[in-house]
Coordinates of C-alpha atoms in Angstrom, one line a residue:
Chain M
X1 CA 169.8 287.2 18.4
X2 CA 168.6 286.3 21.9
X3 CA 165.2 285.7 23.4
X4 CA 164.4 287.4 26.6
X5 CA 162.2 286.2 29.5
X6 CA 160.8 289.0 31.6
X7 CA 159.0 288.7 34.9
X8 CA 156.0 291.0 35.0
X9 CA 155.4 292.1 38.6
X10 CA 151.9 291.8 40.1
X11 CA 150.7 293.0 43.5
X12 CA 147.3 292.5 44.9
X13 CA 146.1 291.1 41.6
X14 CA 147.1 294.2 39.7
X15 CA 150.0 294.6 37.2
X16 CA 152.4 297.2 38.5
X17 CA 153.8 300.0 36.3
X18 CA 157.3 298.5 36.9
X19 CA 156.1 295.5 34.9
X20 CA 155.7 297.7 31.8
X21 CA 159.1 299.2 32.4
X22 CA 160.6 295.7 32.6
X23 CA 158.9 294.6 29.4
X24 CA 160.2 297.8 27.8
X25 CA 163.7 296.9 28.9
X26 CA 163.3 293.4 27.7
X27 CA 162.1 294.6 24.3
X28 CA 165.2 296.9 24.1
X29 CA 167.5 294.0 25.0
X30 CA 166.0 291.7 22.4
X31 CA 166.3 294.4 19.7
X32 CA 169.8 295.4 20.7
X33 CA 170.9 291.7 20.5
X34 CA 169.6 291.3 17.0
X35 CA 165.9 290.8 17.3
X36 CA 164.9 287.9 19.6
X37 CA 161.5 287.5 21.0
X38 CA 160.2 288.7 24.4
X39 CA 158.3 286.3 26.6
X40 CA 156.7 287.8 29.7
X41 CA 155.7 285.7 32.7
X42 CA 152.5 286.8 34.3
X43 CA 151.7 284.9 37.5
X44 CA 148.7 285.2 39.8
X45 CA 145.4 283.8 40.9
X46 CA 143.0 282.4 38.3
X47 CA 142.0 285.3 36.1
X48 CA 145.3 287.1 36.1
X49 CA 145.6 286.3 32.3
X50 CA 143.2 289.2 31.7
X51 CA 146.1 291.6 32.5
X52 CA 148.2 290.3 29.6
X53 CA 147.1 292.9 27.0
X54 CA 149.3 295.7 28.5
X55 CA 152.4 293.5 28.3
X56 CA 151.7 292.8 24.6
X57 CA 151.2 296.6 24.1
X58 CA 154.7 297.2 25.5
X59 CA 156.5 294.7 23.4
X60 CA 155.9 291.2 24.7
X61 CA 155.7 288.7 21.7
X62 CA 154.0 286.2 24.0
X63 CA 152.7 286.2 27.6
X64 CA 153.2 283.1 29.6
X65 CA 150.3 283.0 32.0
X66 CA 150.7 281.1 35.2
X67 CA 147.4 280.9 37.0
X68 CA 146.9 279.1 40.3
X69 CA 145.3 280.0 43.7
X70 CA 148.8 279.5 45.2
X71 CA 149.9 282.6 43.3
X72 CA 147.2 284.9 44.7
X73 CA 150.0 286.2 46.9
X74 CA 153.7 286.4 46.1
X75 CA 155.1 282.9 46.1
X76 CA 158.9 283.2 45.9
X77 CA 159.7 279.5 46.0
X78 CA 157.4 278.3 43.2
X79 CA 158.1 281.4 41.1
X80 CA 161.9 280.9 41.4
X81 CA 161.6 277.3 40.4
X82 CA 159.4 278.1 37.5
X83 CA 161.5 281.0 36.2
X84 CA 164.7 278.9 36.6
X85 CA 163.1 276.0 34.7
X86 CA 162.2 278.4 31.8
X87 CA 165.5 280.3 31.8
X88 CA 167.5 277.1 32.0
X89 CA 165.8 275.6 28.9
X90 CA 168.5 277.0 26.6
X91 CA 165.8 279.1 24.9
X92 CA 166.8 282.4 26.5
X93 CA 169.9 284.7 26.4
X94 CA 168.6 287.1 29.1
X95 CA 166.2 287.3 32.0
X96 CA 164.8 290.6 33.1
X97 CA 163.4 291.6 36.5
X98 CA 162.3 294.9 38.2
X99 CA 164.6 296.0 40.9
X100 CA 161.8 296.1 43.4
X101 CA 161.4 294.3 46.7
X102 CA 159.8 291.4 44.8
X103 CA 162.3 291.4 41.9
X104 CA 165.3 291.7 44.2
X105 CA 164.0 288.8 46.3
X106 CA 163.3 286.6 43.3
X107 CA 166.2 287.3 40.8
X108 CA 169.1 286.2 43.1
X109 CA 167.3 283.0 43.8
X110 CA 166.9 282.3 40.1
X111 CA 170.6 283.2 39.5
X112 CA 171.7 280.9 42.2
X113 CA 169.6 278.0 41.0
X114 CA 171.0 278.4 37.5
X115 CA 174.6 279.4 38.6
X116 CA 174.5 282.4 36.3
X117 CA 175.4 286.1 36.6
X118 CA 173.0 288.8 37.9
X119 CA 173.5 292.5 37.3
X120 CA 171.2 294.2 39.8
X121 CA 169.4 297.5 39.8
X122 CA 170.6 298.8 36.5
X123 CA 169.8 302.4 35.5
X124 CA 170.9 301.9 31.9
X125 CA 172.3 299.1 29.8
X126 CA 173.8 298.2 26.4
X127 CA 174.7 295.0 24.6
X128 CA 178.3 294.7 23.6
X129 CA 179.4 291.5 21.7
X130 CA 176.3 289.8 22.8
X131 CA 176.8 290.5 26.5
X132 CA 175.0 293.0 28.7
X133 CA 176.9 295.9 30.2
X134 CA 174.9 298.0 32.6
X135 CA 175.1 301.0 34.9
X136 CA 174.7 300.3 38.6
X137 CA 175.0 302.7 41.5
X138 CA 177.5 301.7 44.3
X139 CA 178.7 303.4 47.4
X140 CA 175.3 304.5 48.5
X141 CA 174.8 306.2 45.2
X142 CA 178.1 308.1 45.2
X143 CA 179.7 306.0 42.4
X144 CA 178.4 304.4 39.2
X145 CA 179.9 301.1 38.1
X146 CA 179.6 299.6 34.7
X147 CA 178.9 295.9 35.2
X148 CA 179.8 293.4 32.5
X149 CA 178.0 290.1 32.5
X150 CA 179.4 286.9 31.0
X151 CA 177.7 283.6 30.4
X152 CA 174.1 282.8 29.4
X153 CA 171.4 283.3 30.3
X154 CA 172.4 286.6 31.9
X155 CA 170.0 288.1 34.4
X156 CA 169.5 291.7 35.2
X157 CA 167.1 293.9 37.2
X158 CA 166.1 297.4 36.2
X159 CA 165.7 300.2 38.7
X160 CA 162.1 301.5 38.9
X161 CA 161.6 304.7 36.8
X162 CA 165.0 304.4 35.2
X163 CA 163.2 304.0 31.9
X164 CA 159.7 304.9 30.9
X165 CA 157.3 302.3 29.5
X166 CA 157.4 302.5 25.7
X167 CA 154.4 301.3 23.6
X168 CA 155.7 298.8 21.0
X169 CA 152.4 296.9 20.3
X170 CA 152.5 293.2 19.4
X171 CA 149.4 291.1 18.8
X172 CA 148.3 289.5 22.0
X173 CA 149.6 286.0 22.2
X174 CA 149.2 284.1 25.5
X175 CA 150.3 280.6 26.5
X176 CA 149.1 278.9 29.7
X177 CA 152.0 277.5 31.7
X178 CA 152.2 275.5 34.9
X179 CA 154.4 275.9 37.9
X180 CA 157.6 273.8 38.2
X181 CA 156.7 273.0 41.8
X182 CA 153.4 272.7 43.6
X183 CA 152.7 276.3 44.6
X184 CA 150.8 275.2 47.7
X185 CA 153.8 273.3 49.0
X186 CA 156.1 276.4 49.3
X187 CA 157.6 276.7 52.8
X188 CA 157.5 280.6 52.7
X189 CA 153.9 281.7 52.8
X190 CA 152.6 285.3 52.4
X191 CA 149.6 285.3 54.7
X192 CA 148.7 288.9 54.3
X193 CA 149.4 291.8 51.9
X194 CA 149.1 295.2 53.7
X195 CA 148.6 297.9 51.1
X196 CA 149.9 301.2 52.5
X197 CA 148.3 304.5 51.6
X198 CA 145.3 302.9 49.9
X199 CA 144.4 304.6 46.7
X200 CA 147.6 306.7 46.7
X201 CA 150.2 306.3 44.0
X202 CA 153.3 304.4 45.1
X203 CA 156.6 306.3 45.5
X204 CA 158.4 304.2 42.9
X205 CA 155.5 304.7 40.4
X206 CA 155.0 308.4 40.9
X207 CA 156.4 310.8 38.4
X208 CA 156.3 313.5 41.1
X209 CA 157.3 313.1 44.7
X210 CA 156.6 315.7 47.5
X211 CA 158.9 314.8 50.4
X212 CA 158.7 316.3 53.8
X213 CA 161.4 316.7 56.5
X214 CA 161.7 317.8 60.1
X215 CA 161.0 321.4 58.9
X216 CA 157.3 320.5 58.9
X217 CA 157.5 320.4 62.7
X218 CA 154.6 318.0 63.3
X219 CA 152.9 315.0 61.8
X220 CA 149.7 316.9 61.1
X221 CA 151.6 319.4 58.9
X222 CA 152.2 316.7 56.3
X223 CA 148.8 317.8 55.1
X224 CA 150.7 320.5 53.3
X225 CA 152.6 317.9 51.3
X226 CA 149.5 315.8 50.7
X227 CA 147.6 318.8 49.4
X228 CA 150.5 319.7 47.0
X229 CA 150.7 316.0 45.9
X230 CA 146.9 316.1 45.2
X231 CA 147.3 319.3 43.2
X232 CA 149.7 317.5 40.9
X233 CA 147.4 314.5 40.6
X234 CA 150.2 312.1 39.9
X235 CA 152.4 312.6 43.0
X236 CA 153.3 310.5 46.1
X237 CA 154.4 311.8 49.5
X238 CA 157.7 310.7 50.9
X239 CA 159.6 311.5 54.1
X240 CA 163.1 311.6 55.6
X241 CA 164.4 309.2 58.2
X242 CA 164.1 311.8 60.9
X243 CA 160.4 312.0 60.2
X244 CA 159.8 308.2 60.1
X245 CA 161.8 307.8 63.3
X246 CA 159.5 310.4 64.9
X247 CA 156.6 308.2 63.8
X248 CA 155.0 311.1 61.8
X249 CA 155.0 308.9 58.6
X250 CA 155.1 305.1 58.1
X251 CA 158.5 303.5 57.7
X252 CA 157.7 302.6 54.1
X253 CA 157.6 306.3 53.1
X254 CA 161.3 306.8 54.0
X255 CA 163.6 307.9 51.2
X256 CA 167.3 307.6 51.6
X257 CA 170.3 305.4 52.4
X258 CA 168.3 303.0 54.6
X259 CA 165.0 303.6 52.8
X260 CA 163.8 303.8 49.3
X261 CA 165.7 305.0 46.2
X262 CA 163.6 307.1 43.9
X263 CA 164.1 308.8 40.6
X264 CA 161.0 310.8 39.7
X265 CA 160.7 313.5 37.1
X266 CA 160.2 316.0 39.8
X267 CA 161.2 315.9 43.5
X268 CA 160.0 318.6 45.8
X269 CA 161.9 318.7 49.1
X270 CA 159.8 320.4 51.7
X271 CA 161.6 321.4 54.9
X272 CA 164.4 318.9 54.2
X273 CA 167.9 320.1 55.1
X274 CA 169.5 317.4 52.9
X275 CA 171.5 315.0 55.0
X276 CA 173.9 312.9 52.9
X277 CA 171.8 309.8 53.8
X278 CA 168.7 311.4 52.3
X279 CA 170.5 312.7 49.2
X280 CA 171.6 309.2 48.5
X281 CA 168.0 308.1 47.9
X282 CA 166.9 310.9 45.7
X283 CA 169.8 312.5 43.9
X284 CA 168.9 310.7 40.6
X285 CA 165.6 312.6 40.4
X286 CA 165.4 314.5 37.2
X287 CA 164.4 317.9 38.6
X288 CA 164.7 318.8 42.2
X289 CA 163.0 321.7 44.0
X290 CA 163.9 322.6 47.5
X291 CA 161.9 324.8 49.9
X292 CA 163.6 325.5 53.2
X293 CA 164.1 328.5 55.4
X294 CA 167.8 327.8 56.0
X295 CA 169.8 329.2 53.0
X296 CA 172.8 327.1 53.9
X297 CA 170.9 323.8 53.9
X298 CA 172.8 321.2 51.8
X299 CA 169.7 320.4 49.8
X300 CA 170.2 323.7 47.9
X301 CA 173.5 322.4 46.5
X302 CA 171.8 319.7 44.5
X303 CA 168.4 321.4 43.8
X304 CA 167.7 322.8 40.4
X305 CA 165.3 325.4 41.9
X306 CA 165.2 326.7 45.4
X307 CA 163.1 328.9 47.5
X308 CA 164.6 330.0 50.8
X309 CA 161.5 330.6 52.8
X310 CA 159.0 329.4 55.3
X311 CA 157.3 326.1 54.1
X312 CA 154.1 327.2 55.8
X313 CA 154.0 330.3 53.5
X314 CA 155.5 328.9 50.3
X315 CA 153.9 325.4 50.1
X316 CA 150.2 326.5 50.2
X317 CA 151.0 329.2 47.5
X318 CA 152.7 326.5 45.4
X319 CA 149.7 324.2 45.8
X320 CA 147.3 326.9 44.6
X321 CA 149.6 327.8 41.7
X322 CA 150.0 324.2 40.6
X323 CA 146.2 323.7 40.7
X324 CA 145.7 326.9 38.6
X325 CA 148.4 325.8 36.1
X326 CA 146.8 322.3 35.7
X327 CA 143.3 323.8 35.3
X328 CA 144.6 325.9 32.4
X329 CA 146.7 323.2 30.9
Chain K
X1 CA 169.1 278.6 69.1
X2 CA 172.1 278.8 66.9
X3 CA 172.3 282.0 64.8
X4 CA 174.8 283.0 62.1
X5 CA 175.0 286.7 61.2
X6 CA 176.8 287.6 58.0
X7 CA 178.3 291.0 58.1
X8 CA 180.3 293.2 55.7
X9 CA 183.1 295.7 56.2
X10 CA 182.1 298.8 54.2
X11 CA 183.6 302.3 53.8
X12 CA 182.0 305.0 55.9
X13 CA 179.8 306.7 53.4
X14 CA 180.3 310.2 54.6
X15 CA 183.6 310.1 52.8
X16 CA 184.4 311.9 49.6
X17 CA 185.2 309.1 47.2
X18 CA 187.8 309.1 44.5
X19 CA 188.2 306.6 41.7
X20 CA 191.4 304.4 41.9
X21 CA 194.0 304.6 39.1
X22 CA 192.7 301.4 37.5
X23 CA 189.3 303.0 37.0
X24 CA 187.3 300.1 38.3
X25 CA 187.0 300.8 42.1
X26 CA 187.2 303.5 44.7
X27 CA 190.6 304.6 45.9
X28 CA 190.9 303.2 49.4
X29 CA 193.5 305.7 50.5
X30 CA 192.2 307.5 53.6
X31 CA 188.9 305.5 53.8
X32 CA 187.5 304.6 57.1
X33 CA 185.5 301.4 57.5
X34 CA 182.6 300.2 59.7
X35 CA 180.1 297.4 59.8
X36 CA 177.3 297.8 57.1
X37 CA 174.3 299.6 58.8
X38 CA 171.8 296.8 57.9
X39 CA 174.2 294.2 59.2
X40 CA 174.3 296.0 62.6
X41 CA 170.5 295.5 62.8
X42 CA 171.0 291.8 61.8
X43 CA 173.5 291.4 64.7
X44 CA 171.0 293.1 67.1
X45 CA 168.2 290.8 65.9
X46 CA 170.4 287.8 66.5
X47 CA 171.4 289.0 70.0
X48 CA 167.8 289.7 70.9
X49 CA 166.6 286.3 69.8
X50 CA 169.3 284.6 71.9
X51 CA 168.4 286.7 74.9
X52 CA 164.7 285.8 74.5
X53 CA 165.8 282.2 74.4
X54 CA 167.2 282.6 78.0
X55 CA 170.6 283.1 76.4
X56 CA 170.7 279.5 75.4
X57 CA 172.5 279.2 72.0
X58 CA 175.1 281.0 70.1
X59 CA 175.4 284.0 67.8
X60 CA 178.2 283.6 65.3
X61 CA 179.4 286.7 63.3
X62 CA 180.8 285.7 59.8
X63 CA 182.4 288.0 57.4
X64 CA 184.0 287.6 54.0
X65 CA 186.6 290.2 53.3
X66 CA 190.2 291.3 53.8
X67 CA 192.2 290.6 57.0
X68 CA 191.3 294.0 58.3
X69 CA 187.6 292.9 58.5
X70 CA 188.6 291.3 61.8
X71 CA 188.0 294.7 63.2
X72 CA 184.3 294.6 62.2
X73 CA 183.9 291.1 63.6
X74 CA 185.4 292.3 66.9
X75 CA 182.7 295.0 66.9
X76 CA 180.0 292.3 66.6
X77 CA 181.7 290.4 69.4
X78 CA 181.8 293.5 71.5
X79 CA 178.1 293.9 71.0
X80 CA 177.6 290.4 72.3
X81 CA 178.2 287.8 69.6
X82 CA 179.9 284.7 70.9
X83 CA 182.5 284.0 68.2
X84 CA 183.6 285.1 64.8
X85 CA 184.7 283.6 61.5
X86 CA 186.6 285.6 58.8
X87 CA 186.6 284.1 55.3
X88 CA 189.7 285.8 54.0
X89 CA 189.5 287.3 50.5
X90 CA 191.8 290.1 49.2
X91 CA 188.9 291.8 47.6
X92 CA 185.2 291.0 47.5
X93 CA 184.1 289.9 44.0
X94 CA 181.5 292.1 42.2
X95 CA 179.5 288.9 41.6
X96 CA 177.3 288.2 44.6
X97 CA 177.0 284.5 43.6
X98 CA 180.8 284.0 44.0
X99 CA 180.5 285.5 47.5
X100 CA 177.3 283.5 48.3
X101 CA 179.1 280.2 47.4
X102 CA 181.9 280.9 49.8
X103 CA 179.5 281.8 52.6
X104 CA 177.2 278.8 51.8
X105 CA 180.2 276.5 52.0
X106 CA 181.0 277.8 55.5
X107 CA 177.4 277.8 56.7
X108 CA 176.4 274.4 55.2
X109 CA 177.3 272.1 58.1
X110 CA 177.0 274.7 60.9
X111 CA 173.6 273.5 62.2
X112 CA 172.2 277.1 62.3
X113 CA 168.6 277.6 63.1
X114 CA 168.7 281.1 61.6
X115 CA 171.0 282.8 59.2
X116 CA 170.7 286.6 59.2
X117 CA 172.0 289.1 56.6
X118 CA 171.4 292.9 56.3
X119 CA 169.0 293.7 53.4
X120 CA 171.7 295.3 51.3
X121 CA 175.4 296.2 51.6
X122 CA 175.7 299.9 51.0
X123 CA 179.0 299.6 49.1
X124 CA 178.2 297.1 46.3
X125 CA 174.4 297.7 46.7
X126 CA 174.0 294.3 45.2
X127 CA 171.2 293.1 47.6
X128 CA 171.6 289.5 46.4
X129 CA 174.0 287.5 48.6
X130 CA 171.4 286.5 51.2
X131 CA 168.8 285.0 48.9
X132 CA 171.5 283.3 46.9
X133 CA 172.9 281.7 50.1
X134 CA 169.3 280.6 51.0
X135 CA 169.0 279.0 47.5
X136 CA 172.3 277.3 47.7
X137 CA 171.4 275.8 51.1
X138 CA 167.8 275.2 50.1
X139 CA 166.5 277.2 53.1
X140 CA 163.3 279.2 53.3
X141 CA 164.1 282.8 52.8
X142 CA 162.4 286.1 53.7
X143 CA 164.0 289.4 52.7
X144 CA 163.5 293.0 53.9
X145 CA 162.3 291.9 57.4
X146 CA 161.2 294.8 59.7
X147 CA 159.1 292.8 62.1
X148 CA 160.0 289.4 63.5
X149 CA 158.5 286.9 65.9
X150 CA 159.9 283.4 66.4
X151 CA 158.0 280.8 68.3
X152 CA 159.6 277.3 68.5
X153 CA 160.5 276.4 65.0
X154 CA 158.0 278.7 63.3
X155 CA 158.7 282.3 62.3
X156 CA 156.4 285.1 61.4
X157 CA 157.8 288.2 59.8
X158 CA 156.7 291.4 58.1
X159 CA 158.7 292.4 55.0
X160 CA 158.8 295.8 53.4
X161 CA 157.6 296.4 49.9
X162 CA 157.3 299.7 48.1
X163 CA 154.5 301.5 50.0
X164 CA 153.2 298.2 51.4
X165 CA 154.2 295.1 53.3
X166 CA 153.7 291.4 53.4
X167 CA 153.2 289.2 56.5
X168 CA 155.0 286.0 55.9
X169 CA 155.2 282.7 57.8
X170 CA 158.1 280.2 57.5
X171 CA 159.6 277.2 59.2
X172 CA 163.1 277.2 60.8
X173 CA 165.9 276.7 59.8
X174 CA 165.6 279.8 57.6
X175 CA 167.5 282.7 56.2
X176 CA 166.3 286.3 56.7
X177 CA 167.6 289.7 55.5
X178 CA 167.0 292.5 57.9
X179 CA 165.7 295.9 57.0
X180 CA 165.8 299.2 58.8
X181 CA 163.1 299.6 61.4
X182 CA 163.3 296.2 63.0
X183 CA 165.5 297.5 65.9
X184 CA 168.2 299.9 66.9
X185 CA 171.6 298.4 67.4
X186 CA 173.2 298.5 70.8
X187 CA 176.5 300.2 71.3
X188 CA 179.3 298.0 72.5
X189 CA 179.9 298.6 76.2
X190 CA 183.4 298.9 77.6
X191 CA 183.0 295.5 79.3
X192 CA 181.9 294.1 75.9
X193 CA 184.9 295.6 74.2
X194 CA 187.2 294.0 76.7
X195 CA 185.4 290.7 76.5
X196 CA 185.5 290.7 72.7
X197 CA 189.3 290.6 72.8
X198 CA 189.2 287.1 74.3
X199 CA 186.4 285.7 72.2
X200 CA 187.4 283.2 69.5
X201 CA 187.9 284.5 65.9
X202 CA 188.7 281.9 63.4
X203 CA 190.4 283.1 60.1
X204 CA 190.4 280.9 57.0
X205 CA 190.7 281.5 53.3
X206 CA 187.4 282.0 51.4
X207 CA 186.4 279.4 48.8
X208 CA 185.3 281.9 46.2
X209 CA 183.4 280.6 43.2
X210 CA 183.7 281.7 39.6
X211 CA 182.6 285.3 38.9
X212 CA 180.2 286.1 36.1
X213 CA 179.9 289.8 36.9
X214 CA 182.8 292.1 36.6
X215 CA 183.2 295.9 37.2
X216 CA 184.4 297.2 33.8
X217 CA 184.5 300.8 34.9
X218 CA 183.7 303.0 37.9
X219 CA 183.0 306.7 37.7
X220 CA 181.7 309.4 40.0
X221 CA 178.2 310.6 39.0
X222 CA 178.2 314.0 37.3
X223 CA 177.9 316.7 40.0
X224 CA 174.5 318.3 40.0
X225 CA 175.1 321.9 39.3
X226 CA 173.7 324.0 42.1
X227 CA 170.5 325.5 40.8
X228 CA 168.9 328.8 41.2
X229 CA 167.5 330.4 44.3
X230 CA 164.3 332.0 43.1
X231 CA 163.4 334.0 46.1
X232 CA 162.8 334.1 49.8
X233 CA 159.0 333.9 50.1
X234 CA 155.8 332.8 48.4
X235 CA 156.4 335.7 45.9
X236 CA 158.8 333.3 44.1
X237 CA 156.1 330.7 43.4
X238 CA 155.0 332.1 40.0
X239 CA 158.6 332.0 38.8
X240 CA 159.0 328.4 40.0
X241 CA 155.8 327.3 38.3
X242 CA 156.8 329.0 35.1
X243 CA 160.2 327.2 35.1
X244 CA 158.6 323.8 35.9
X245 CA 156.4 324.4 32.9
X246 CA 158.9 325.8 30.4
X247 CA 162.3 324.6 31.4
X248 CA 161.9 321.4 33.3
X249 CA 158.7 320.5 31.5
X250 CA 157.3 318.6 34.5
X251 CA 154.1 320.5 34.9

């Protein structure tokens, strides 16, 4: 039996979907190791405690609420100190983070403070003999390693969308906690959060991604992808490196070796030839659709369904058909 | 300004990988190596900062790896780094903390104003060594930096999040991890390549810490079976929508 501490990621005062995935992972770990309890850390500006309910719904036995104006923005130094203090108390067997920019910034700091092992960016895990073993992509996504962690507490981060949030409702129990260090004394200060694509769903949260490549020919033609994403209602728009290098889309939209790794349920590649660097970032998508006029494009080698055709002809037709299907469904 | 750039020798990813007989690593027969992409951008960032500082200061390229990683350090020197240090290790441990401890031991008394890493090494994909070194050395740390401005002993950076970014301020000395988009690395000139041969490259054994993470097994992901081509025009759309509804169940 091992208790699990899980960090619930917040951005701009809102709980992120990855927080529910992380709590789901923590619940599974606690259950797999013989039924420990799950404690979720929820940090933010005063009032953030109001977001605790969703964490209890997904399996947190208690929510440790850390409210302070110094946590209005991400505060890595005070958070690392606080999480290390909790995890080092002897009360926990595991610490769980999301493998996001925030989680991958924070978890190594905590591991180094405690001198413990960290298995990063896991796409799956099990508990064997009380220890975590987890699957982690290496070699730019071309190999999968099974990592074994020894020692306690063992830390891990879970790749966004690798597992879906599962409802496992617990009564809402909250406990106010304080920061291990003065949050306003941190040397690294986030002075501004720039939310990209306001109102649009984030690439890592989206069950459907419509990604565009050079085949779209010009920045304004990304409207085709946006319209298709809007037709799905739960889709985000991504891009290839060629496109972000051209300045047609912001850098944060780039999917691939040097960009984001995504694993949506459905990935629609529009005018993307499928360079190896791009495939590295999306090949774990569950279903892949490719639309490209070049029948020899490498994208067709990994796509489940392909249409060899002109994107300017096929994509509007698909948008209309998706709208019609959703209107019926 | 004294700047350390930590770089890693990684296989060229356009390779077809095979798993070694022991089942825990890739077979290195026939692999070609280069400097990790993100580390090239870290080197470039270091060189640009030194140039902005009227070339006063030093850029030191440090790598932990096998003897052959001298080749990657020479590349950094050819780009313009002043000297190199190789922390020799037969193989790189899977545990980022073991690596971080060896690097921190080397960096500790170096008097660096800035320590730069690439955001991630594309072989291990651990993305942890930089922030761990920062923690071990008690330095301010900013990860995923794609915009950077240093004035005196104050830094301002923008770091990439998922679909958003954060503007961050920090004091020097500090440790940063560099993301794609900050710059484009320069190619070593012929003159640079010649000069690199004469620049100092110190080789010493790595002081590796205990490893808590081990690779138990490594496999190639299952090949995605090539799917079906449904047609060559918008006429194939109804069939696609039907399959998305009935077979893939994503619509």
